[in-house]
């Protein structure tokens, strides 16, 4: 088994403070504003975190769980990407980030029970299809007309392409008409497949191990060429931010998150900040399983 550990991360420096209100609204750090910064990182390659990453890689590589994962539908892109021409105003962009929509129209009441995810190599997978109202509920996490919002007036069933663990897939999507926009907002009409039982358990209870390994948030995106992945990592207000390292093998990429500066393994205040971190890989991700070293399982996309 060939392994390689990536040590340099590109940090998206504008953080999102995850307040209680945003948690209640279901809004994570995945749609935070982006700023670019670079923070090189030096660590002892024999650290406990590296040992944990290797244990996770060894458990997953060649396992039945990895085989099952490669046969399912696991999105690695945005289920509801923003319009290609952007938003008309800062308020509209904020509404999209907060996932705040208002329905002023009728949604279709009928839909097929199943749909197909289709990959470029000819493979396909039949999955239960979410109807228009179920998909709208997944899109609208806030439903607060008094705050910045986007207005949905109608919807129809169509298709979209999304990055998955098996490469780009064409999948059914509901196309929601937004008031004031010519381009509909697409939202995938599938739920991800159920994850297989991980062959290794979590590193610890809570969010942090004694040696400072942190639980990651969600996967934000995989670059088009597969040479980098962007994830949400957490930190507090009295440190230098998060860092994420990657252990690469032929079958997996294991990401280990930690906090730079401050007290090892501790967040100094009660505010938990989610920050986008982009990790450069040695080679394209391909169909390798992307794993969180802390949890010992694939990163969630939502």
CSV table of C-alpha atoms in Angstrom, one decimal:
chain,number,residue,atom,x,y,z
A,1,UNK,CA,0.0,0.0,0.0
A,2,UNK,CA,1.5,3.3,-1.1
A,3,UNK,CA,1.0,6.2,1.3
A,4,UNK,CA,1.9,9.9,1.2
A,5,UNK,CA,1.1,12.6,3.7
A,6,UNK,CA,0.3,16.1,2.4
A,7,UNK,CA,1.4,18.8,4.9
A,8,UNK,CA,0.5,22.1,3.3
A,9,UNK,CA,-3.0,23.5,3.3
A,10,UNK,CA,-4.6,26.5,1.6
A,11,UNK,CA,-6.9,28.2,4.1
A,12,UNK,CA,-9.9,30.2,3.0
A,13,UNK,CA,-9.4,32.9,5.6
A,14,UNK,CA,-12.8,34.5,6.0
A,15,UNK,CA,-14.5,32.5,8.8
A,16,UNK,CA,-18.1,31.9,9.7
A,17,UNK,CA,-19.0,32.1,13.3
A,18,UNK,CA,-21.6,29.4,13.9
A,19,UNK,CA,-23.9,31.1,16.4
A,20,UNK,CA,-26.9,29.4,18.0
A,21,UNK,CA,-29.3,31.1,15.6
A,22,UNK,CA,-27.5,29.7,12.5
A,23,UNK,CA,-27.3,26.3,14.0
A,24,UNK,CA,-31.0,26.4,14.6
A,25,UNK,CA,-31.4,27.4,11.0
A,26,UNK,CA,-29.4,24.5,9.8
A,27,UNK,CA,-26.7,26.8,8.3
A,28,UNK,CA,-23.2,25.4,8.4
A,29,UNK,CA,-19.9,26.9,7.2
A,30,UNK,CA,-20.2,25.4,3.7
A,31,UNK,CA,-21.5,28.6,2.1
A,32,UNK,CA,-19.3,31.1,3.9
A,33,UNK,CA,-17.6,33.9,2.0
A,34,UNK,CA,-14.2,33.0,0.6
A,35,UNK,CA,-10.9,34.8,1.1
A,36,UNK,CA,-7.6,33.3,0.2
A,37,UNK,CA,-4.6,32.9,2.5
A,38,UNK,CA,-1.7,30.4,2.9
A,39,UNK,CA,-0.5,28.9,6.1
A,40,UNK,CA,2.2,26.3,5.8
A,41,UNK,CA,2.4,23.8,8.6
A,42,UNK,CA,5.2,21.7,10.2
A,43,UNK,CA,4.4,18.7,12.2
A,44,UNK,CA,6.1,15.6,13.5
A,45,UNK,CA,5.2,12.8,11.1
A,46,UNK,CA,5.2,10.3,13.9
A,47,UNK,CA,2.5,12.2,15.9
A,48,UNK,CA,-0.6,10.4,17.3
A,49,UNK,CA,-2.7,12.1,14.7
A,50,UNK,CA,-0.6,10.6,11.9
A,51,UNK,CA,-0.8,7.2,13.6
A,52,UNK,CA,-4.6,7.5,13.8
A,53,UNK,CA,-4.8,8.4,10.1
A,54,UNK,CA,-2.8,5.4,9.2
A,55,UNK,CA,-5.1,3.2,11.3
A,56,UNK,CA,-8.2,4.6,9.5
A,57,UNK,CA,-6.6,4.0,6.1
A,58,UNK,CA,-5.6,0.4,7.0
A,59,UNK,CA,-9.1,-0.3,8.2
A,60,UNK,CA,-10.8,1.0,5.1
A,61,UNK,CA,-8.5,0.0,2.2
A,62,UNK,CA,-9.7,-3.2,0.7
A,63,UNK,CA,-12.6,-3.5,3.1
A,64,UNK,CA,-16.2,-4.5,2.4
A,65,UNK,CA,-17.2,-1.0,3.5
A,66,UNK,CA,-15.0,0.6,0.8
A,67,UNK,CA,-16.5,-1.8,-1.8
A,68,UNK,CA,-20.0,-0.9,-0.7
A,69,UNK,CA,-19.1,2.8,-0.7
A,70,UNK,CA,-17.9,2.6,-4.3
A,71,UNK,CA,-21.2,1.1,-5.5
A,72,UNK,CA,-23.5,3.8,-3.9
A,73,UNK,CA,-24.5,7.4,-4.6
A,74,UNK,CA,-22.4,9.8,-2.5
A,75,UNK,CA,-22.4,13.4,-3.7
A,76,UNK,CA,-19.3,15.4,-3.3
A,77,UNK,CA,-20.6,18.6,-4.8
A,78,UNK,CA,-23.2,21.2,-3.9
A,79,UNK,CA,-26.7,19.7,-4.1
A,80,UNK,CA,-28.1,23.2,-4.9
A,81,UNK,CA,-25.4,25.1,-6.7
A,82,UNK,CA,-25.8,28.9,-7.1
A,83,UNK,CA,-26.9,30.4,-10.4
A,84,UNK,CA,-24.1,30.4,-13.0
A,85,UNK,CA,-24.6,34.2,-13.5
A,86,UNK,CA,-24.5,34.9,-9.8
A,87,UNK,CA,-27.0,36.8,-7.6
A,88,UNK,CA,-28.5,40.2,-8.3
A,89,UNK,CA,-27.8,41.6,-4.8
A,90,UNK,CA,-25.9,41.0,-1.6
A,91,UNK,CA,-29.3,40.2,0.1
A,92,UNK,CA,-30.0,37.5,-2.4
A,93,UNK,CA,-26.5,36.0,-1.8
A,94,UNK,CA,-27.1,36.1,1.9
A,95,UNK,CA,-30.4,34.4,1.5
A,96,UNK,CA,-28.7,31.6,-0.5
A,97,UNK,CA,-26.0,31.2,2.2
A,98,UNK,CA,-28.6,31.0,4.9
A,99,UNK,CA,-30.8,28.7,2.8
A,100,UNK,CA,-33.8,31.0,3.4
A,101,UNK,CA,-36.6,30.8,0.8
A,102,UNK,CA,-40.2,31.8,0.6
A,103,UNK,CA,-42.7,29.8,-1.5
A,104,UNK,CA,-45.2,31.9,-3.4
A,105,UNK,CA,-46.7,29.5,-5.9
A,106,UNK,CA,-47.7,25.9,-6.4
A,107,UNK,CA,-45.3,23.0,-6.5
A,108,UNK,CA,-46.0,19.9,-8.6
A,109,UNK,CA,-47.9,17.3,-6.6
A,110,UNK,CA,-46.9,14.2,-8.6
A,111,UNK,CA,-43.5,12.8,-9.5
A,112,UNK,CA,-42.0,9.4,-10.4
A,113,UNK,CA,-41.2,7.2,-7.5
A,114,UNK,CA,-37.6,6.5,-8.7
A,115,UNK,CA,-34.9,8.0,-10.8
A,116,UNK,CA,-31.4,7.1,-12.0
A,117,UNK,CA,-28.0,8.4,-11.3
A,118,UNK,CA,-25.9,7.9,-14.5
A,119,UNK,CA,-22.1,8.0,-14.7
A,120,UNK,CA,-19.9,8.7,-17.7
A,121,UNK,CA,-18.7,5.1,-17.9
A,122,UNK,CA,-22.2,3.8,-18.5
A,123,UNK,CA,-22.9,2.7,-14.9
A,124,UNK,CA,-26.2,3.7,-13.3
A,125,UNK,CA,-28.0,3.4,-10.0
A,126,UNK,CA,-31.8,3.5,-9.4
A,127,UNK,CA,-32.8,5.5,-6.3
A,128,UNK,CA,-36.0,6.8,-4.6
A,129,UNK,CA,-36.9,10.2,-6.0
A,130,UNK,CA,-37.8,13.1,-3.7
A,131,UNK,CA,-40.9,14.9,-4.8
A,132,UNK,CA,-41.0,18.7,-5.3
A,133,UNK,CA,-42.1,19.5,-1.8
A,134,UNK,CA,-39.6,17.2,-0.2
A,135,UNK,CA,-36.8,18.7,-2.2
A,136,UNK,CA,-38.0,22.2,-1.4
A,137,UNK,CA,-38.0,21.3,2.3
A,138,UNK,CA,-34.3,20.2,1.9
A,139,UNK,CA,-33.6,23.5,0.1
A,140,UNK,CA,-35.3,25.9,2.5
A,141,UNK,CA,-33.8,25.5,6.0
A,142,UNK,CA,-35.0,28.8,7.5
A,143,UNK,CA,-38.3,30.0,5.9
A,144,UNK,CA,-38.1,33.5,7.4
A,145,UNK,CA,-39.8,36.1,5.2
A,146,UNK,CA,-38.6,39.0,7.4
A,147,UNK,CA,-34.9,38.2,6.7
A,148,UNK,CA,-33.2,38.2,3.3
A,149,UNK,CA,-34.8,35.5,1.2
A,150,UNK,CA,-35.2,34.2,-2.3
A,151,UNK,CA,-38.8,33.7,-3.6
A,152,UNK,CA,-39.7,30.4,-5.3
A,153,UNK,CA,-42.7,30.6,-7.6
A,154,UNK,CA,-42.8,27.2,-9.4
A,155,UNK,CA,-40.8,24.1,-10.1
A,156,UNK,CA,-40.3,21.4,-12.7
A,157,UNK,CA,-38.4,18.1,-12.8
A,158,UNK,CA,-35.1,18.2,-14.8
A,159,UNK,CA,-31.5,17.1,-14.5
A,160,UNK,CA,-28.1,18.3,-13.3
A,161,UNK,CA,-24.6,17.1,-13.1
A,162,UNK,CA,-22.9,16.7,-9.7
A,163,UNK,CA,-19.6,15.4,-8.5
A,164,UNK,CA,-19.8,12.1,-6.6
A,165,UNK,CA,-17.4,9.6,-5.1
A,166,UNK,CA,-17.6,7.7,-8.4
A,167,UNK,CA,-17.0,10.8,-10.6
A,168,UNK,CA,-19.5,13.2,-12.2
A,169,UNK,CA,-23.0,11.9,-12.4
A,170,UNK,CA,-26.2,13.1,-14.1
A,171,UNK,CA,-29.0,13.0,-11.7
A,172,UNK,CA,-32.7,14.1,-11.5
A,173,UNK,CA,-33.1,17.6,-10.0
A,174,UNK,CA,-36.0,19.9,-9.3
A,175,UNK,CA,-35.6,23.2,-11.1
A,176,UNK,CA,-37.0,26.0,-8.9
A,177,UNK,CA,-38.0,29.2,-10.5
A,178,UNK,CA,-36.7,32.2,-8.5
A,179,UNK,CA,-38.6,35.5,-8.7
A,180,UNK,CA,-36.5,38.0,-10.7
A,181,UNK,CA,-34.2,35.3,-12.2
A,182,UNK,CA,-34.2,33.8,-15.7
A,183,UNK,CA,-32.1,30.8,-14.6
A,184,UNK,CA,-33.8,28.2,-12.2
A,185,UNK,CA,-32.1,27.1,-9.0
A,186,UNK,CA,-31.4,23.4,-9.3
A,187,UNK,CA,-31.6,21.0,-6.3
A,188,UNK,CA,-30.8,17.3,-6.5
A,189,UNK,CA,-33.9,15.1,-6.1
A,190,UNK,CA,-31.9,12.3,-4.3
A,191,UNK,CA,-30.8,11.6,-0.8
A,192,UNK,CA,-27.3,10.1,-0.5
A,193,UNK,CA,-27.1,6.3,-0.2
A,194,UNK,CA,-26.9,4.9,3.3
A,195,UNK,CA,-23.3,4.8,4.5
A,196,UNK,CA,-21.8,1.3,5.1
A,197,UNK,CA,-20.8,0.4,8.6
A,198,UNK,CA,-17.3,1.8,9.2
A,199,UNK,CA,-14.7,-0.8,9.8
A,200,UNK,CA,-13.2,1.4,12.6
A,201,UNK,CA,-14.8,3.5,15.3
A,202,UNK,CA,-14.5,7.2,16.4
A,203,UNK,CA,-11.2,8.3,17.9
A,204,UNK,CA,-12.9,9.7,21.0
A,205,UNK,CA,-16.2,10.9,22.4
A,206,UNK,CA,-16.9,14.6,21.9
A,207,UNK,CA,-15.1,16.6,19.2
A,208,UNK,CA,-11.4,16.5,20.2
A,209,UNK,CA,-8.8,13.9,21.3
A,210,UNK,CA,-6.3,14.6,24.0
A,211,UNK,CA,-3.5,15.0,21.4
A,212,UNK,CA,-5.5,17.6,19.5
A,213,UNK,CA,-7.1,15.7,16.7
A,214,UNK,CA,-10.4,17.5,15.8
A,215,UNK,CA,-13.6,16.3,14.2
A,216,UNK,CA,-14.1,17.8,10.8
A,217,UNK,CA,-17.3,19.4,9.6
A,218,UNK,CA,-18.6,18.7,6.1
A,219,UNK,CA,-17.1,18.3,2.6
A,220,UNK,CA,-17.7,21.5,0.6
A,221,UNK,CA,-16.3,20.5,-2.8
A,222,UNK,CA,-13.8,18.6,-4.7
A,223,UNK,CA,-12.0,20.6,-7.4
A,224,UNK,CA,-12.8,19.9,-11.0
A,225,UNK,CA,-9.4,18.2,-11.5
A,226,UNK,CA,-9.7,16.3,-8.3
A,227,UNK,CA,-6.3,17.6,-7.0
A,228,UNK,CA,-7.8,19.4,-4.0
A,229,UNK,CA,-10.7,19.1,-1.6
A,230,UNK,CA,-12.4,21.8,0.5
A,231,UNK,CA,-13.8,21.0,3.9
A,232,UNK,CA,-15.2,22.8,6.9
A,233,UNK,CA,-12.9,22.7,10.0
A,234,UNK,CA,-13.6,24.2,13.4
A,235,UNK,CA,-11.7,26.4,15.8
A,236,UNK,CA,-12.2,29.1,18.5
A,237,UNK,CA,-11.5,32.8,18.8
A,238,UNK,CA,-8.2,32.6,20.6
A,239,UNK,CA,-6.2,30.5,18.2
A,240,UNK,CA,-4.6,30.8,14.8
A,241,UNK,CA,-7.3,28.8,13.0
A,242,UNK,CA,-7.6,25.2,11.8
A,243,UNK,CA,-5.2,23.1,9.8
A,244,UNK,CA,-6.0,19.9,7.9
A,245,UNK,CA,-3.5,17.3,6.8
A,246,UNK,CA,-4.0,14.5,4.3
A,247,UNK,CA,-2.7,10.9,4.4
A,248,UNK,CA,-3.0,9.5,0.8
A,249,UNK,CA,-3.0,5.8,0.0
A,250,UNK,CA,-4.1,3.9,-3.2
A,251,UNK,CA,-7.6,3.4,-1.7
A,252,UNK,CA,-8.3,6.4,0.5
A,253,UNK,CA,-7.5,9.9,1.5
A,254,UNK,CA,-7.6,10.5,5.3
A,255,UNK,CA,-8.0,14.1,6.5
A,256,UNK,CA,-6.7,15.0,10.0
A,257,UNK,CA,-7.9,18.3,11.5
A,258,UNK,CA,-6.3,20.2,14.3
A,259,UNK,CA,-6.1,23.8,15.7
A,260,UNK,CA,-3.0,25.9,15.3
A,261,UNK,CA,-1.9,27.9,18.4
A,262,UNK,CA,-3.8,28.2,21.6
A,263,UNK,CA,-4.1,25.3,24.1
A,264,UNK,CA,-3.7,21.9,22.4
A,265,UNK,CA,-7.0,20.1,22.1
A,266,UNK,CA,-9.1,23.0,23.5
A,267,UNK,CA,-11.3,25.7,22.2
A,268,UNK,CA,-10.8,28.8,24.4
A,269,UNK,CA,-14.3,30.2,24.1
A,270,UNK,CA,-17.8,28.9,23.6
A,271,UNK,CA,-18.1,30.2,20.1
A,272,UNK,CA,-17.4,27.6,17.5
A,273,UNK,CA,-16.2,28.9,14.2
A,274,UNK,CA,-16.4,27.0,11.0
A,275,UNK,CA,-13.7,27.8,8.4
A,276,UNK,CA,-13.3,26.5,4.9
A,277,UNK,CA,-9.9,24.8,4.4
A,278,UNK,CA,-8.7,23.6,1.0
A,279,UNK,CA,-6.3,20.7,1.0
A,280,UNK,CA,-4.1,20.0,-2.0
A,281,UNK,CA,-3.6,16.4,-2.9
A,282,UNK,CA,-0.6,14.6,-4.4
A,283,UNK,CA,-2.8,13.2,-7.2
A,284,UNK,CA,-6.5,13.3,-8.2
A,285,UNK,CA,-8.9,12.0,-5.6
A,286,UNK,CA,-10.5,9.6,-8.2
A,287,UNK,CA,-12.6,6.9,-6.6
A,288,UNK,CA,-10.6,6.9,-3.4
A,289,UNK,CA,-12.6,7.1,-0.2
A,290,UNK,CA,-12.4,10.5,1.5
A,291,UNK,CA,-12.3,10.0,5.3
A,292,UNK,CA,-12.2,11.9,8.5
A,293,UNK,CA,-9.5,10.6,10.7
A,294,UNK,CA,-11.4,11.5,13.9
A,295,UNK,CA,-14.7,9.8,13.0
A,296,UNK,CA,-13.1,7.0,10.9
A,297,UNK,CA,-15.8,7.4,8.2
A,298,UNK,CA,-16.5,9.3,5.0
A,299,UNK,CA,-17.1,13.1,5.3
A,300,UNK,CA,-20.7,14.2,5.0
A,301,UNK,CA,-21.6,16.5,2.1
A,302,UNK,CA,-24.4,18.3,4.0
